Amino acid sequence: MSSAPELKELEFALKVRRALDERAASLPQPAADRLAAARRAALARKKPDAGVVLVPALAGAVSSGLGRAHGPAPRPVSLARRIARALPLAVLLAGIAGIAYWENQQHTAELADIDAAMLSDNLPLNAYLDHGFNAYLSHTR
């Protein structure tokens, strides 16, 4: 999106260009030749644009804030080195998955123990549902 100052600046630049184009036809020929020679000389002295080399941010090469790489080009990474880099991550993920599985098994075993204790108790199951019984248990202790 363009803002109002940018639009005004663009309109002004177009007006200036139009005025210069209109006046260029009325310039004397020697002045036009001198201007053309000066333009060619200025373009000849202009330094060539430096080629900007952009590298990915995570390529591993040290780069400046402008994305230009310094130093030699990085060497291709071998398959063994890639596997060596990925192995710690795979071990970490396997460990986390193992811990989650073990925690789930422990929780299931605890719930099974509670269910077995409730089912093997002499107290009927309806007693656990009676709120008055819970109040009785809390007062007798």
mmCIF file with all atom_site columns, C-alpha atoms in Angstrom:
data_model
loop_
_atom_site.group_PDB
_atom_site.id
_atom_site.type_symbol
_atom_site.label_atom_id
_atom_site.label_alt_id
_atom_site.label_comp_id
_atom_site.label_asym_id
_atom_site.label_entity_id
_atom_site.label_seq_id
_atom_site.pdbx_PDB_ins_code
_atom_site.Cartn_x
_atom_site.Cartn_y
_atom_site.Cartn_z
_atom_site.occupancy
_atom_site.B_iso_or_equiv
_atom_site.pdbx_formal_charge
_atom_site.auth_seq_id
_atom_site.auth_comp_id
_atom_site.auth_asym_id
_atom_site.auth_atom_id
_atom_site.pdbx_PDB_model_num
ATOM 1   C CA . MET A 1 1   ? 0.000   0.000   0.000   1.00 0.00 ? 1   MET A CA 1
ATOM 2   C CA . SER A 1 2   ? 1.227   3.481   -0.811  1.00 0.00 ? 2   SER A CA 1
ATOM 3   C CA . SER A 1 3   ? 0.788   6.323   1.581   1.00 0.00 ? 3   SER A CA 1
ATOM 4   C CA . ALA A 1 4   ? -0.196  9.878   0.697   1.00 0.00 ? 4   ALA A CA 1
ATOM 5   C CA . PRO A 1 5   ? 3.371   11.300  0.927   1.00 0.00 ? 5   PRO A CA 1
ATOM 6   C CA . GLU A 1 6   ? 4.644   8.570   -1.412  1.00 0.00 ? 6   GLU A CA 1
ATOM 7   C CA . LEU A 1 7   ? 1.892   9.348   -3.923  1.00 0.00 ? 7   LEU A CA 1
ATOM 8   C CA . LYS A 1 8   ? 2.670   13.074  -3.785  1.00 0.00 ? 8   LYS A CA 1
ATOM 9   C CA . GLU A 1 9   ? 6.360   12.330  -4.296  1.00 0.00 ? 9   GLU A CA 1
ATOM 10  C CA . LEU A 1 10  ? 5.580   10.127  -7.290  1.00 0.00 ? 10  LEU A CA 1
ATOM 11  C CA . GLU A 1 11  ? 3.301   12.785  -8.809  1.00 0.00 ? 11  GLU A CA 1
ATOM 12  C CA . PHE A 1 12  ? 6.029   15.411  -8.337  1.00 0.00 ? 12  PHE A CA 1
ATOM 13  C CA . ALA A 1 13  ? 8.622   13.150  -9.991  1.00 0.00 ? 13  ALA A CA 1
ATOM 14  C CA . LEU A 1 14  ? 6.322   12.583  -12.957 1.00 0.00 ? 14  LEU A CA 1
ATOM 15  C CA . LYS A 1 15  ? 5.724   16.341  -13.334 1.00 0.00 ? 15  LYS A CA 1
ATOM 16  C CA . VAL A 1 16  ? 9.471   17.038  -13.225 1.00 0.00 ? 16  VAL A CA 1
ATOM 17  C CA . ARG A 1 17  ? 10.145  14.319  -15.806 1.00 0.00 ? 17  ARG A CA 1
ATOM 18  C CA . ARG A 1 18  ? 7.406   15.646  -18.099 1.00 0.00 ? 18  ARG A CA 1
ATOM 19  C CA . ALA A 1 19  ? 8.780   19.217  -17.818 1.00 0.00 ? 19  ALA A CA 1
ATOM 20  C CA . LEU A 1 20  ? 12.349  18.065  -18.538 1.00 0.00 ? 20  LEU A CA 1
ATOM 21  C CA . ASP A 1 21  ? 11.202  16.041  -21.545 1.00 0.00 ? 21  ASP A CA 1
ATOM 22  C CA . GLU A 1 22  ? 9.313   19.064  -22.938 1.00 0.00 ? 22  GLU A CA 1
ATOM 23  C CA . ARG A 1 23  ? 12.305  21.388  -22.478 1.00 0.00 ? 23  ARG A CA 1
ATOM 24  C CA . ALA A 1 24  ? 14.848  18.908  -23.858 1.00 0.00 ? 24  ALA A CA 1
ATOM 25  C CA . ALA A 1 25  ? 13.492  19.421  -27.380 1.00 0.00 ? 25  ALA A CA 1
ATOM 26  C CA . SER A 1 26  ? 14.118  23.166  -27.188 1.00 0.00 ? 26  SER A CA 1
ATOM 27  C CA . LEU A 1 27  ? 17.768  22.872  -26.024 1.00 0.00 ? 27  LEU A CA 1
ATOM 28  C CA . PRO A 1 28  ? 20.424  24.066  -28.471 1.00 0.00 ? 28  PRO A CA 1
ATOM 29  C CA . GLN A 1 29  ? 22.248  21.207  -30.165 1.00 0.00 ? 29  GLN A CA 1
ATOM 30  C CA . PRO A 1 30  ? 25.697  21.942  -28.615 1.00 0.00 ? 30  PRO A CA 1
ATOM 31  C CA . ALA A 1 31  ? 24.190  21.886  -25.091 1.00 0.00 ? 31  ALA A CA 1
ATOM 32  C CA . ALA A 1 32  ? 22.379  18.615  -25.814 1.00 0.00 ? 32  ALA A CA 1
ATOM 33  C CA . ASP A 1 33  ? 25.640  17.118  -27.131 1.00 0.00 ? 33  ASP A CA 1
ATOM 34  C CA . ARG A 1 34  ? 27.547  18.221  -24.010 1.00 0.00 ? 34  ARG A CA 1
ATOM 35  C CA . LEU A 1 35  ? 24.828  16.743  -21.760 1.00 0.00 ? 35  LEU A CA 1
ATOM 36  C CA . ALA A 1 36  ? 24.925  13.457  -23.698 1.00 0.00 ? 36  ALA A CA 1
ATOM 37  C CA . ALA A 1 37  ? 28.739  13.311  -23.429 1.00 0.00 ? 37  ALA A CA 1
ATOM 38  C CA . ALA A 1 38  ? 28.590  14.053  -19.695 1.00 0.00 ? 38  ALA A CA 1
ATOM 39  C CA . ARG A 1 39  ? 26.003  11.304  -19.233 1.00 0.00 ? 39  ARG A CA 1
ATOM 40  C CA . ARG A 1 40  ? 28.152  8.765   -21.115 1.00 0.00 ? 40  ARG A CA 1
ATOM 41  C CA . ALA A 1 41  ? 31.227  9.756   -19.057 1.00 0.00 ? 41  ALA A CA 1
ATOM 42  C CA . ALA A 1 42  ? 29.293  9.409   -15.797 1.00 0.00 ? 42  ALA A CA 1
ATOM 43  C CA . LEU A 1 43  ? 28.011  5.988   -16.804 1.00 0.00 ? 43  LEU A CA 1
ATOM 44  C CA . ALA A 1 44  ? 31.541  4.890   -17.772 1.00 0.00 ? 44  ALA A CA 1
ATOM 45  C CA . ARG A 1 45  ? 32.902  5.910   -14.342 1.00 0.00 ? 45  ARG A CA 1
ATOM 46  C CA . LYS A 1 46  ? 30.092  4.224   -12.481 1.00 0.00 ? 46  LYS A CA 1
ATOM 47  C CA . LYS A 1 47  ? 31.261  1.240   -10.488 1.00 0.00 ? 47  LYS A CA 1
ATOM 48  C CA . PRO A 1 48  ? 29.668  -2.045  -11.474 1.00 0.00 ? 48  PRO A CA 1
ATOM 49  C CA . ASP A 1 49  ? 27.074  -3.309  -9.044  1.00 0.00 ? 49  ASP A CA 1
ATOM 50  C CA . ALA A 1 50  ? 28.531  -5.834  -6.654  1.00 0.00 ? 50  ALA A CA 1
ATOM 51  C CA . GLY A 1 51  ? 26.879  -9.197  -7.066  1.00 0.00 ? 51  GLY A CA 1
ATOM 52  C CA . VAL A 1 52  ? 24.976  -9.978  -3.886  1.00 0.00 ? 52  VAL A CA 1
ATOM 53  C CA . VAL A 1 53  ? 25.133  -13.626 -2.869  1.00 0.00 ? 53  VAL A CA 1
ATOM 54  C CA . LEU A 1 54  ? 22.230  -14.650 -0.681  1.00 0.00 ? 54  LEU A CA 1
ATOM 55  C CA . VAL A 1 55  ? 22.533  -17.780 1.436   1.00 0.00 ? 55  VAL A CA 1
ATOM 56  C CA . PRO A 1 56  ? 19.871  -19.519 3.489   1.00 0.00 ? 56  PRO A CA 1
ATOM 57  C CA . ALA A 1 57  ? 19.781  -18.374 7.103   1.00 0.00 ? 57  ALA A CA 1
ATOM 58  C CA . LEU A 1 58  ? 20.420  -21.867 8.484   1.00 0.00 ? 58  LEU A CA 1
ATOM 59  C CA . ALA A 1 59  ? 23.132  -22.880 6.029   1.00 0.00 ? 59  ALA A CA 1
ATOM 60  C CA . GLY A 1 60  ? 25.802  -22.861 8.710   1.00 0.00 ? 60  GLY A CA 1
ATOM 61  C CA . ALA A 1 61  ? 28.031  -20.292 7.027   1.00 0.00 ? 61  ALA A CA 1
ATOM 62  C CA . VAL A 1 62  ? 28.971  -17.190 8.964   1.00 0.00 ? 62  VAL A CA 1
ATOM 63  C CA . SER A 1 63  ? 27.186  -14.299 7.340   1.00 0.00 ? 63  SER A CA 1
ATOM 64  C CA . SER A 1 64  ? 26.676  -10.633 7.951   1.00 0.00 ? 64  SER A CA 1
ATOM 65  C CA . GLY A 1 65  ? 23.309  -9.078  8.622   1.00 0.00 ? 65  GLY A CA 1
ATOM 66  C CA . LEU A 1 66  ? 22.811  -8.453  4.898   1.00 0.00 ? 66  LEU A CA 1
ATOM 67  C CA . GLY A 1 67  ? 22.876  -12.116 3.912   1.00 0.00 ? 67  GLY A CA 1
ATOM 68  C CA . ARG A 1 68  ? 26.246  -12.051 2.153   1.00 0.00 ? 68  ARG A CA 1
ATOM 69  C CA . ALA A 1 69  ? 28.461  -15.044 2.856   1.00 0.00 ? 69  ALA A CA 1
ATOM 70  C CA . HIS A 1 70  ? 32.068  -14.523 3.889   1.00 0.00 ? 70  HIS A CA 1
ATOM 71  C CA . GLY A 1 71  ? 34.785  -17.063 3.295   1.00 0.00 ? 71  GLY A CA 1
ATOM 72  C CA . PRO A 1 72  ? 34.856  -20.181 1.153   1.00 0.00 ? 72  PRO A CA 1
ATOM 73  C CA . ALA A 1 73  ? 31.724  -21.943 0.014   1.00 0.00 ? 73  ALA A CA 1
ATOM 74  C CA . PRO A 1 74  ? 30.524  -24.666 2.398   1.00 0.00 ? 74  PRO A CA 1
ATOM 75  C CA . ARG A 1 75  ? 31.476  -28.242 1.559   1.00 0.00 ? 75  ARG A CA 1
ATOM 76  C CA . PRO A 1 76  ? 28.726  -30.756 0.812   1.00 0.00 ? 76  PRO A CA 1
ATOM 77  C CA . VAL A 1 77  ? 27.742  -32.764 3.880   1.00 0.00 ? 77  VAL A CA 1
ATOM 78  C CA . SER A 1 78  ? 28.210  -36.528 3.708   1.00 0.00 ? 78  SER A CA 1
ATOM 79  C CA . LEU A 1 79  ? 25.444  -39.004 4.496   1.00 0.00 ? 79  LEU A CA 1
ATOM 80  C CA . ALA A 1 80  ? 27.259  -40.267 7.606   1.00 0.00 ? 80  ALA A CA 1
ATOM 81  C CA . ARG A 1 81  ? 27.522  -36.735 8.991   1.00 0.00 ? 81  ARG A CA 1
ATOM 82  C CA . ARG A 1 82  ? 23.815  -36.135 8.326   1.00 0.00 ? 82  ARG A CA 1
ATOM 83  C CA . ILE A 1 83  ? 22.934  -39.330 10.170  1.00 0.00 ? 83  ILE A CA 1
ATOM 84  C CA . ALA A 1 84  ? 25.252  -38.359 13.027  1.00 0.00 ? 84  ALA A CA 1
ATOM 85  C CA . ARG A 1 85  ? 23.481  -35.019 13.304  1.00 0.00 ? 85  ARG A CA 1
ATOM 86  C CA . ALA A 1 86  ? 20.001  -36.583 13.219  1.00 0.00 ? 86  ALA A CA 1
ATOM 87  C CA . LEU A 1 87  ? 20.778  -39.459 15.610  1.00 0.00 ? 87  LEU A CA 1
ATOM 88  C CA . PRO A 1 88  ? 20.583  -37.432 18.875  1.00 0.00 ? 88  PRO A CA 1
ATOM 89  C CA . LEU A 1 89  ? 17.201  -36.066 17.839  1.00 0.00 ? 89  LEU A CA 1
ATOM 90  C CA . ALA A 1 90  ? 15.934  -39.568 17.031  1.00 0.00 ? 90  ALA A CA 1
ATOM 91  C CA . VAL A 1 91  ? 17.188  -40.873 20.392  1.00 0.00 ? 91  VAL A CA 1
ATOM 92  C CA . LEU A 1 92  ? 15.534  -37.966 22.190  1.00 0.00 ? 92  LEU A CA 1
ATOM 93  C CA . LEU A 1 93  ? 12.214  -38.561 20.439  1.00 0.00 ? 93  LEU A CA 1
ATOM 94  C CA . ALA A 1 94  ? 12.385  -42.308 21.163  1.00 0.00 ? 94  ALA A CA 1
ATOM 95  C CA . GLY A 1 95  ? 13.139  -41.558 24.824  1.00 0.00 ? 95  GLY A CA 1
ATOM 96  C CA . ILE A 1 96  ? 10.200  -39.176 25.113  1.00 0.00 ? 96  ILE A CA 1
ATOM 97  C CA . ALA A 1 97  ? 7.903   -41.734 23.466  1.00 0.00 ? 97  ALA A CA 1
ATOM 98  C CA . GLY A 1 98  ? 9.184   -44.442 25.839  1.00 0.00 ? 98  GLY A CA 1
ATOM 99  C CA . ILE A 1 99  ? 8.613   -42.265 28.893  1.00 0.00 ? 99  ILE A CA 1
ATOM 100 C CA . ALA A 1 100 ? 5.085   -41.414 27.742  1.00 0.00 ? 100 ALA A CA 1
ATOM 101 C CA . TYR A 1 101 ? 4.324   -45.121 27.195  1.00 0.00 ? 101 TYR A CA 1
ATOM 102 C CA . TRP A 1 102 ? 5.726   -46.060 30.627  1.00 0.00 ? 102 TRP A CA 1
ATOM 103 C CA . GLU A 1 103 ? 3.713   -43.290 32.337  1.00 0.00 ? 103 GLU A CA 1
ATOM 104 C CA . ASN A 1 104 ? 0.560   -44.526 30.608  1.00 0.00 ? 104 ASN A CA 1
ATOM 105 C CA . GLN A 1 105 ? 1.239   -48.096 31.757  1.00 0.00 ? 105 GLN A CA 1
ATOM 106 C CA . GLN A 1 106 ? 1.823   -46.932 35.358  1.00 0.00 ? 106 GLN A CA 1
ATOM 107 C CA . HIS A 1 107 ? -1.417  -44.939 35.361  1.00 0.00 ? 107 HIS A CA 1
ATOM 108 C CA . THR A 1 108 ? -3.340  -47.907 33.964  1.00 0.00 ? 108 THR A CA 1
ATOM 109 C CA . ALA A 1 109 ? -1.841  -50.209 36.618  1.00 0.00 ? 109 ALA A CA 1
ATOM 110 C CA . GLU A 1 110 ? -2.786  -47.774 39.410  1.00 0.00 ? 110 GLU A CA 1
ATOM 111 C CA . LEU A 1 111 ? -6.368  -47.568 38.140  1.00 0.00 ? 111 LEU A CA 1
ATOM 112 C CA . ALA A 1 112 ? -6.516  -51.372 37.926  1.00 0.00 ? 112 ALA A CA 1
ATOM 113 C CA . ASP A 1 113 ? -5.317  -51.649 41.554  1.00 0.00 ? 113 ASP A CA 1
ATOM 114 C CA . ILE A 1 114 ? -8.010  -49.204 42.700  1.00 0.00 ? 114 ILE A CA 1
ATOM 115 C CA . ASP A 1 115 ? -10.687 -51.092 40.768  1.00 0.00 ? 115 ASP A CA 1
ATOM 116 C CA . ALA A 1 116 ? -9.522  -54.429 42.192  1.00 0.00 ? 116 ALA A CA 1
ATOM 117 C CA . ALA A 1 117 ? -9.558  -53.045 45.752  1.00 0.00 ? 117 ALA A CA 1
ATOM 118 C CA . MET A 1 118 ? -13.076 -51.664 45.303  1.00 0.00 ? 118 MET A CA 1
ATOM 119 C CA . LEU A 1 119 ? -14.412 -54.875 43.775  1.00 0.00 ? 119 LEU A CA 1
ATOM 120 C CA . SER A 1 120 ? -12.825 -57.140 46.402  1.00 0.00 ? 120 SER A CA 1
ATOM 121 C CA . ASP A 1 121 ? -14.024 -55.007 49.355  1.00 0.00 ? 121 ASP A CA 1
ATOM 122 C CA . ASN A 1 122 ? -16.964 -56.173 51.532  1.00 0.00 ? 122 ASN A CA 1
ATOM 123 C CA . LEU A 1 123 ? -18.633 -52.776 51.121  1.00 0.00 ? 123 LEU A CA 1
ATOM 124 C CA . PRO A 1 124 ? -21.266 -52.640 48.335  1.00 0.00 ? 124 PRO A CA 1
ATOM 125 C CA . LEU A 1 125 ? -20.554 -50.327 45.405  1.00 0.00 ? 125 LEU A CA 1
ATOM 126 C CA . ASN A 1 126 ? -23.673 -48.238 46.126  1.00 0.00 ? 126 ASN A CA 1
ATOM 127 C CA . ALA A 1 127 ? -22.077 -47.128 49.399  1.00 0.00 ? 127 ALA A CA 1
ATOM 128 C CA . TYR A 1 128 ? -19.381 -45.267 47.445  1.00 0.00 ? 128 TYR A CA 1
ATOM 129 C CA . LEU A 1 129 ? -22.100 -43.379 45.560  1.00 0.00 ? 129 LEU A CA 1
ATOM 130 C CA . ASP A 1 130 ? -23.927 -42.282 48.738  1.00 0.00 ? 130 ASP A CA 1
ATOM 131 C CA . HIS A 1 131 ? -22.814 -38.774 49.765  1.00 0.00 ? 131 HIS A CA 1
ATOM 132 C CA . GLY A 1 132 ? -23.982 -39.349 53.303  1.00 0.00 ? 132 GLY A CA 1
ATOM 133 C CA . PHE A 1 133 ? -21.629 -42.318 53.590  1.00 0.00 ? 133 PHE A CA 1
ATOM 134 C CA . ASN A 1 134 ? -18.670 -40.098 52.602  1.00 0.00 ? 134 ASN A CA 1
ATOM 135 C CA . ALA A 1 135 ? -19.704 -37.619 55.319  1.00 0.00 ? 135 ALA A CA 1
ATOM 136 C CA . TYR A 1 136 ? -19.957 -40.500 57.827  1.00 0.00 ? 136 TYR A CA 1
ATOM 137 C CA . LEU A 1 137 ? -16.457 -41.689 56.905  1.00 0.00 ? 137 LEU A CA 1
ATOM 138 C CA . SER A 1 138 ? -14.963 -38.208 57.303  1.00 0.00 ? 138 SER A CA 1
ATOM 139 C CA . HIS A 1 139 ? -16.548 -37.760 60.804  1.00 0.00 ? 139 HIS A CA 1
ATOM 140 C CA . THR A 1 140 ? -15.507 -41.163 62.131  1.00 0.00 ? 140 THR A CA 1
ATOM 141 C CA . ARG A 1 141 ? -11.827 -40.627 61.456  1.00 0.00 ? 141 ARG A CA 1
#
